[in-house]
mmCIF file of N, CA, C and O in Angstrom:
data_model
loop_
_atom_site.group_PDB
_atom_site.id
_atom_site.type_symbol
_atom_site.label_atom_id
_atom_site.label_comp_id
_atom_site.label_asym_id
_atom_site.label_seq_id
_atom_site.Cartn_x
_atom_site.Cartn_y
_atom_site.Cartn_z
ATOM 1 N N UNK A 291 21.994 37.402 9.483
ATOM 2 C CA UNK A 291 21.136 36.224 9.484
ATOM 3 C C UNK A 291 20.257 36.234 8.234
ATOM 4 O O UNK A 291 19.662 37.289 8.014
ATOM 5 N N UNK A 292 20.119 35.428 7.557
ATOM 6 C CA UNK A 292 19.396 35.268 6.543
ATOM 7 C C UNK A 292 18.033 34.245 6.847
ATOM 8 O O UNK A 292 18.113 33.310 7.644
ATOM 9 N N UNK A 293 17.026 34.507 6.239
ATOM 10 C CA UNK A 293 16.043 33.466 5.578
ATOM 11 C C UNK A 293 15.063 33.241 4.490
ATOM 12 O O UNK A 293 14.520 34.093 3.787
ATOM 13 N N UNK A 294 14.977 32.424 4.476
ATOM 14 C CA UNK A 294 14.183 32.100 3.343
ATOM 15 C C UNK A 294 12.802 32.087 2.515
ATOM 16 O O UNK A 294 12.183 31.024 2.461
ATOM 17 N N UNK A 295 12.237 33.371 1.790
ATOM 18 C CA UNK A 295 11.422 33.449 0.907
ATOM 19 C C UNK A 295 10.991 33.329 -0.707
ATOM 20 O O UNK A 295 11.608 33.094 -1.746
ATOM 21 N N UNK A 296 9.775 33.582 -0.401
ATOM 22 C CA UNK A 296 9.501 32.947 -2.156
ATOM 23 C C UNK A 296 9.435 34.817 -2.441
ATOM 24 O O UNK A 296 8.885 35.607 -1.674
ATOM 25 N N UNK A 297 10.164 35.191 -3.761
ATOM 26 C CA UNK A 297 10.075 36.701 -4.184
ATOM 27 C C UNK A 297 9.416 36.171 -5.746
ATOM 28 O O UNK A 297 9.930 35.359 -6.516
ATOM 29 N N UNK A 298 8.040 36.965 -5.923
ATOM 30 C CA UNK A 298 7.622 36.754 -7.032
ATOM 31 C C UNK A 298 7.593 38.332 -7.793
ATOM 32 O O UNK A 298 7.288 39.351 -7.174
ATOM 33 N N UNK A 299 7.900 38.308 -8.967
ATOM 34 C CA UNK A 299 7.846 39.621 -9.761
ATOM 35 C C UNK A 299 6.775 39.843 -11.035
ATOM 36 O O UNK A 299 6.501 39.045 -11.931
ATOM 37 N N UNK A 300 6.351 40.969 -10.847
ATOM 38 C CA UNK A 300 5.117 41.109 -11.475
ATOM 39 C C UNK A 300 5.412 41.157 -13.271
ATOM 40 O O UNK A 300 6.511 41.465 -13.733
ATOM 41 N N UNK A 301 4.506 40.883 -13.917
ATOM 42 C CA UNK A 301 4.375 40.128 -15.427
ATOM 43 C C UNK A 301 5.768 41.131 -16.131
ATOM 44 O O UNK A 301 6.653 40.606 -16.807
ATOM 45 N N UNK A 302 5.730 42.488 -15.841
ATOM 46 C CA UNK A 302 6.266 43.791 -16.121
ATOM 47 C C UNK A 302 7.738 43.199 -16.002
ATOM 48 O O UNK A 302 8.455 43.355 -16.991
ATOM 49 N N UNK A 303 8.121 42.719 -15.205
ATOM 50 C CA UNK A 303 9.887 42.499 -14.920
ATOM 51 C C UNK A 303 10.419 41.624 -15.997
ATOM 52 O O UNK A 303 9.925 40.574 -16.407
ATOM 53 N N UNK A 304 11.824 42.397 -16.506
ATOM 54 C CA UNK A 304 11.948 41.245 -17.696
ATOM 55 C C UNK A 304 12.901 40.319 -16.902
ATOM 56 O O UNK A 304 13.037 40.377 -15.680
ATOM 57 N N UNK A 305 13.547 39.459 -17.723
ATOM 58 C CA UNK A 305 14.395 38.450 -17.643
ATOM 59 C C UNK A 305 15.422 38.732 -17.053
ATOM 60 O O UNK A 305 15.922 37.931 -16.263
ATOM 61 N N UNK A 306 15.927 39.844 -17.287
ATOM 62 C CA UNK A 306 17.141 40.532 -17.444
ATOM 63 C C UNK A 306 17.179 41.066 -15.892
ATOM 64 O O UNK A 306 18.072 40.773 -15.097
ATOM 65 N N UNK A 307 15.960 41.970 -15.582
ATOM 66 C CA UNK A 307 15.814 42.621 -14.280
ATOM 67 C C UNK A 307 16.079 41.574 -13.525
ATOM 68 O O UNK A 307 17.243 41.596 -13.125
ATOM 69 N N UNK A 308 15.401 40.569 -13.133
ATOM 70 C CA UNK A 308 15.365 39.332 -12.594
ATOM 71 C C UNK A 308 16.887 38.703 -12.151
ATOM 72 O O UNK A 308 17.380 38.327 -11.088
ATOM 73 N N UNK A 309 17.331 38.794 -13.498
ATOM 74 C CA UNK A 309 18.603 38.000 -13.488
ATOM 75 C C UNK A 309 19.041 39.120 -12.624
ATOM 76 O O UNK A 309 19.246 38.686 -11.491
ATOM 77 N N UNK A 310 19.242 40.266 -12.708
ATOM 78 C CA UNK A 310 20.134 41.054 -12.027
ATOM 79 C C UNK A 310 20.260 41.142 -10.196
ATOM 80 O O UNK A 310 21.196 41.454 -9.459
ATOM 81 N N UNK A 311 18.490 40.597 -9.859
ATOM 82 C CA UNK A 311 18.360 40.323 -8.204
ATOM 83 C C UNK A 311 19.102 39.125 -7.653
ATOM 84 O O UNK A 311 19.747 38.969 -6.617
ATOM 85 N N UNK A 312 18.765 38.208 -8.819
ATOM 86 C CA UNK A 312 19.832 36.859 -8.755
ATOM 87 C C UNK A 312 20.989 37.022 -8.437
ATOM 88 O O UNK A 312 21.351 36.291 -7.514
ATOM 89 N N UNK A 313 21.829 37.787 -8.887
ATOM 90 C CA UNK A 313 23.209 38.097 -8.798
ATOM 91 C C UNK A 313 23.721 38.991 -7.597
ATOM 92 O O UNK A 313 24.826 38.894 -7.063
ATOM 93 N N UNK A 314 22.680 39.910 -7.263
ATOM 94 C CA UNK A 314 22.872 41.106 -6.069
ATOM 95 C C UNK A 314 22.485 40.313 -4.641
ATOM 96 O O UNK A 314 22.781 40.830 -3.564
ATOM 97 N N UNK A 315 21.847 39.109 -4.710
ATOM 98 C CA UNK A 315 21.474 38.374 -3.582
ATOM 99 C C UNK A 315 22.643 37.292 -3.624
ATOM 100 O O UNK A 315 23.245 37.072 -2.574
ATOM 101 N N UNK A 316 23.010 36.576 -4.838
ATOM 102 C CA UNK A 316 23.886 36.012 -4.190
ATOM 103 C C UNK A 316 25.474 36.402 -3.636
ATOM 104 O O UNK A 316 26.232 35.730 -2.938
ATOM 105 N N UNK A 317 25.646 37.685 -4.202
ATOM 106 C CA UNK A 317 27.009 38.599 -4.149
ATOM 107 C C UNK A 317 26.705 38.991 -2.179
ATOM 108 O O UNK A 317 27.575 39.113 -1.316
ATOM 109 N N UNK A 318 25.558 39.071 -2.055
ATOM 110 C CA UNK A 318 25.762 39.464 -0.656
ATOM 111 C C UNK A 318 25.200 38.929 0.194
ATOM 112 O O UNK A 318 24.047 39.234 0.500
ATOM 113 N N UNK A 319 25.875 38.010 0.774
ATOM 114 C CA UNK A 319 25.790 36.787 1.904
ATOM 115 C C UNK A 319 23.707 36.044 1.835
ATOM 116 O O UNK A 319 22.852 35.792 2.683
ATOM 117 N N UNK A 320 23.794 35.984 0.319
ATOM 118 C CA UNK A 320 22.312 35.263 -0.128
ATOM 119 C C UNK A 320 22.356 34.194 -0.687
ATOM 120 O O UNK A 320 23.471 33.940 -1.142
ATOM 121 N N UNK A 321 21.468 33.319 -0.877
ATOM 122 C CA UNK A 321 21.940 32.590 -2.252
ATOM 123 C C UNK A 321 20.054 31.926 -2.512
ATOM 124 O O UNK A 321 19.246 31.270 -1.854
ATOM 125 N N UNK A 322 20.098 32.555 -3.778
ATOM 126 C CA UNK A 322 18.592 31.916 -4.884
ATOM 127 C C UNK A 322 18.883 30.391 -4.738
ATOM 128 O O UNK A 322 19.900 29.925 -5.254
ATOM 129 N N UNK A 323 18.006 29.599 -4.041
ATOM 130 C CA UNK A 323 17.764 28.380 -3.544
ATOM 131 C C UNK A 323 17.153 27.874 -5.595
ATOM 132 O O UNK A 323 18.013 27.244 -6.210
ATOM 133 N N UNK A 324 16.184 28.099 -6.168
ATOM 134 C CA UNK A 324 15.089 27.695 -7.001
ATOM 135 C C UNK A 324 14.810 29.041 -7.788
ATOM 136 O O UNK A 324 14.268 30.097 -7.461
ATOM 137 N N UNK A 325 15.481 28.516 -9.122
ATOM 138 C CA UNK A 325 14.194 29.703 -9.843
ATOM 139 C C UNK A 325 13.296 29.329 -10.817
ATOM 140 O O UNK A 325 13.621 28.502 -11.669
ATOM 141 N N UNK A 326 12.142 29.866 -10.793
ATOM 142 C CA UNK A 326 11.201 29.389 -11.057
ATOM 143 C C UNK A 326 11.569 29.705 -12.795
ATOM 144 O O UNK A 326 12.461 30.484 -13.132
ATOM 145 N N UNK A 327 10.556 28.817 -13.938
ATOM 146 C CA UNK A 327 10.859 29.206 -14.588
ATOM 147 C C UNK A 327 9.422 30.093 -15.297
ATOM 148 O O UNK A 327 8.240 29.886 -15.025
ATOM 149 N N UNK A 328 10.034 31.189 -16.341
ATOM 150 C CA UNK A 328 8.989 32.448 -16.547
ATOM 151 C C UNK A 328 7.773 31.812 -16.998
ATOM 152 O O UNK A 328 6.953 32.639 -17.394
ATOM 153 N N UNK A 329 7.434 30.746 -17.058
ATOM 154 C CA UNK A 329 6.277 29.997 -17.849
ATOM 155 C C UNK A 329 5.090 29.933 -16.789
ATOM 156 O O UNK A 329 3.875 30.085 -16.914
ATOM 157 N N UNK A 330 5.774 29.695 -15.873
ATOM 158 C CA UNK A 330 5.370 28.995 -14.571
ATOM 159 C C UNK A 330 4.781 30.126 -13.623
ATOM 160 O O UNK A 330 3.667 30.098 -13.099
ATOM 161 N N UNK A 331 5.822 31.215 -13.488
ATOM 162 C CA UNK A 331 5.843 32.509 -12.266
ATOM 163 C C UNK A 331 7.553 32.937 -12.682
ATOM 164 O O UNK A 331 8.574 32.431 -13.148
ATOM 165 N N UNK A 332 7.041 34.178 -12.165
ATOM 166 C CA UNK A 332 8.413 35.004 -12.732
ATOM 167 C C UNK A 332 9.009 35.563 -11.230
ATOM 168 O O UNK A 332 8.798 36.633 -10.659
ATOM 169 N N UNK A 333 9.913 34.288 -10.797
ATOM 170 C CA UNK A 333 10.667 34.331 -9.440
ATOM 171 C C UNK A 333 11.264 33.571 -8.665
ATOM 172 O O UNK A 333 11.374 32.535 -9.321
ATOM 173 N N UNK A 334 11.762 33.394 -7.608
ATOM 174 C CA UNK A 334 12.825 32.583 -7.182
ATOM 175 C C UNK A 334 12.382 32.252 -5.607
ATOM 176 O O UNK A 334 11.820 33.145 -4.972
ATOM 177 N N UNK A 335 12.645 30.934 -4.971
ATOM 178 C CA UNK A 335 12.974 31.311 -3.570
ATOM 179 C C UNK A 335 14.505 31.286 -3.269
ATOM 180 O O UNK A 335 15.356 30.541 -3.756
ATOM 181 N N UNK A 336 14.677 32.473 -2.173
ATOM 182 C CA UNK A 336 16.057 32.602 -2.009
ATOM 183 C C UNK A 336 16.155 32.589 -0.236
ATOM 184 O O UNK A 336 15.220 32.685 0.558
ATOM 185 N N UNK A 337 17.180 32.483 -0.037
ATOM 186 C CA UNK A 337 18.027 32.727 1.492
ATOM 187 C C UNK A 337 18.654 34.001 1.296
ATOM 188 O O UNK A 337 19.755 34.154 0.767
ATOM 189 N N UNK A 338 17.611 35.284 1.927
ATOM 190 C CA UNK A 338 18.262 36.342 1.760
ATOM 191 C C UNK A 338 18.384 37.219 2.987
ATOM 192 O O UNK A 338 17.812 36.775 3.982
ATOM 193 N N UNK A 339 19.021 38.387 3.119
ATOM 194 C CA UNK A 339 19.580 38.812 4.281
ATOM 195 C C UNK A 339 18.568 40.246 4.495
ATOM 196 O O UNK A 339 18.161 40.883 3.524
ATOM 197 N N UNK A 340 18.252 40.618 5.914
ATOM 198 C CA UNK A 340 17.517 41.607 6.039
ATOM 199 C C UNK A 340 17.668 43.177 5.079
ATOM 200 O O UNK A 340 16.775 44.010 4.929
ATOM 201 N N UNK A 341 18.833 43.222 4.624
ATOM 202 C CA UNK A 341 19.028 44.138 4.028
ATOM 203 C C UNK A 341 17.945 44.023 2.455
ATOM 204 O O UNK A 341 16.944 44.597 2.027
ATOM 205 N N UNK A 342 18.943 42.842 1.965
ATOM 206 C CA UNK A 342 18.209 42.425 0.881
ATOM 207 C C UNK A 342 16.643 42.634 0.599
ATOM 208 O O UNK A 342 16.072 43.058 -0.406
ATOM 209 N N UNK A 343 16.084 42.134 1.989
ATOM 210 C CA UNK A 343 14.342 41.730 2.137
ATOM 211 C C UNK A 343 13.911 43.572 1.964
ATOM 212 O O UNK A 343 12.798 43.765 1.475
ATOM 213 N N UNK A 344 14.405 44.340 2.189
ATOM 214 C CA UNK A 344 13.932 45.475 2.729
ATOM 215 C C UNK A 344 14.327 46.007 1.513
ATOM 216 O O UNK A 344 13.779 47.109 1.507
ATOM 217 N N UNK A 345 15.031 45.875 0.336
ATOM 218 C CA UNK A 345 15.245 46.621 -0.809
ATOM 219 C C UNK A 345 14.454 46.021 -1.854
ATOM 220 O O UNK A 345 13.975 46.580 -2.840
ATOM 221 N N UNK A 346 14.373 44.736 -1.492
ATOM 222 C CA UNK A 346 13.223 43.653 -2.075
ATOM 223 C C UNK A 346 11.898 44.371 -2.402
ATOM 224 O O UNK A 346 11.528 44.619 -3.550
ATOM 225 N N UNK A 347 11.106 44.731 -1.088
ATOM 226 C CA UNK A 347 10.200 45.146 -0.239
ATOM 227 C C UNK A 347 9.903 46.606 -1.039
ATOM 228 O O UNK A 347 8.719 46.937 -1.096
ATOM 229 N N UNK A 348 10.629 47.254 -1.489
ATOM 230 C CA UNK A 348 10.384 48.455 -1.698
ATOM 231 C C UNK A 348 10.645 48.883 -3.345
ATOM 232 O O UNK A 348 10.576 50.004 -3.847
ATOM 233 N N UNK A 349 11.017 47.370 -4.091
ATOM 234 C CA UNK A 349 10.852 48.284 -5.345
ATOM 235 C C UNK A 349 9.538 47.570 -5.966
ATOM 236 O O UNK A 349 8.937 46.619 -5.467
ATOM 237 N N UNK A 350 9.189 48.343 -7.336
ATOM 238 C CA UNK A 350 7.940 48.185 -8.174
ATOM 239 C C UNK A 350 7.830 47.291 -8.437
ATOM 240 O O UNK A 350 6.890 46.607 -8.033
ATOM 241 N N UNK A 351 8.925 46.776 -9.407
ATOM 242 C CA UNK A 351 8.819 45.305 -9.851
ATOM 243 C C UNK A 351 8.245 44.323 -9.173
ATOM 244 O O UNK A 351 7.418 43.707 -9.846
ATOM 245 N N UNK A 352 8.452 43.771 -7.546
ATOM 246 C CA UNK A 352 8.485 42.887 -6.764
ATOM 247 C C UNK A 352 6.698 42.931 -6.504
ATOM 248 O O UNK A 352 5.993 43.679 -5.826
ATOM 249 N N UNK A 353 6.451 41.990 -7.214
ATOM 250 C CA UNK A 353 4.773 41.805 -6.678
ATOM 251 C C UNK A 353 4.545 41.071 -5.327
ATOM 252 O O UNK A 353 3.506 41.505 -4.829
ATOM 253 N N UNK A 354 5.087 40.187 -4.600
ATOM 254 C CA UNK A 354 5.292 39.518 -3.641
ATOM 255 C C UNK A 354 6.221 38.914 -3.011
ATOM 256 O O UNK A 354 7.129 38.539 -3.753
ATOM 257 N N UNK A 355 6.395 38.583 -1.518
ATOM 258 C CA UNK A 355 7.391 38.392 -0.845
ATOM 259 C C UNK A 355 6.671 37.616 0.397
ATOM 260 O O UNK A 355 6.009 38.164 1.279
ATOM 261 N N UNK A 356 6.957 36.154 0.268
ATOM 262 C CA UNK A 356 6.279 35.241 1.467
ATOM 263 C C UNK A 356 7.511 34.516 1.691
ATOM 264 O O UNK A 356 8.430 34.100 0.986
ATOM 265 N N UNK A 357 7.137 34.507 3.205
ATOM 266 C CA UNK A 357 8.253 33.295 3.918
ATOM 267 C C UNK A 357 8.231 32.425 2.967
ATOM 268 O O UNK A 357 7.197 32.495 2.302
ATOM 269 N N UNK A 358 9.147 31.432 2.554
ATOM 270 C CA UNK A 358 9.287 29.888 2.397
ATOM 271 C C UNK A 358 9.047 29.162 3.416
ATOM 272 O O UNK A 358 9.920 28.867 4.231
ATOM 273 N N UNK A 359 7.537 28.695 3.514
ATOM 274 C CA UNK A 359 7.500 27.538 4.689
ATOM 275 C C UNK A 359 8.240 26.100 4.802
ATOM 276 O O UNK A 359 8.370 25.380 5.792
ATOM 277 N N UNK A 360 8.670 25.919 3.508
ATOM 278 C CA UNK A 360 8.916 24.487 3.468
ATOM 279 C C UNK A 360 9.829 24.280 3.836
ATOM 280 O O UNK A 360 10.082 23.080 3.733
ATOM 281 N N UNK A 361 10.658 24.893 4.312
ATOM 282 C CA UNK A 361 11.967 24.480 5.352
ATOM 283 C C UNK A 361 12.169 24.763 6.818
ATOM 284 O O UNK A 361 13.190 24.376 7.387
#
């Protein structure tokens, strides 16, 4: 079961790191709804799977992790 949060990454994460969660969430039953662009906030909301949230959850980079209310 998947759902949907906003994952924001702290100033430190490059482009590259980023891109790489993009790809590991949508490879496994996820998919990055919105990504924000780096001007703005450096992050995405995605439809992601408990696994995902919990590897999310635990590295450095990841400054925050809130439900997406808007759906």
């Amino acid at each position: 079961m998947t759902m949907n949060y906003i994952v924001t990454f702290k100033d430190s994460a490059t482009t590259e790191q980023i891109n790489s969660y993009v790809e590991q969430i949508n490879a496994n039953d996820g998919t990055v709804i919105n990504r924000f662009p780096d001007m703005i906030t450096r992050g995405f909301t995605a439809s992601i799977t408990d696994k995902i949230l919990q590897k999310l959850q635990s590295d450095p980079l990841v400054d925050r992790i809130t439900p997406d209310a808007s759906n």
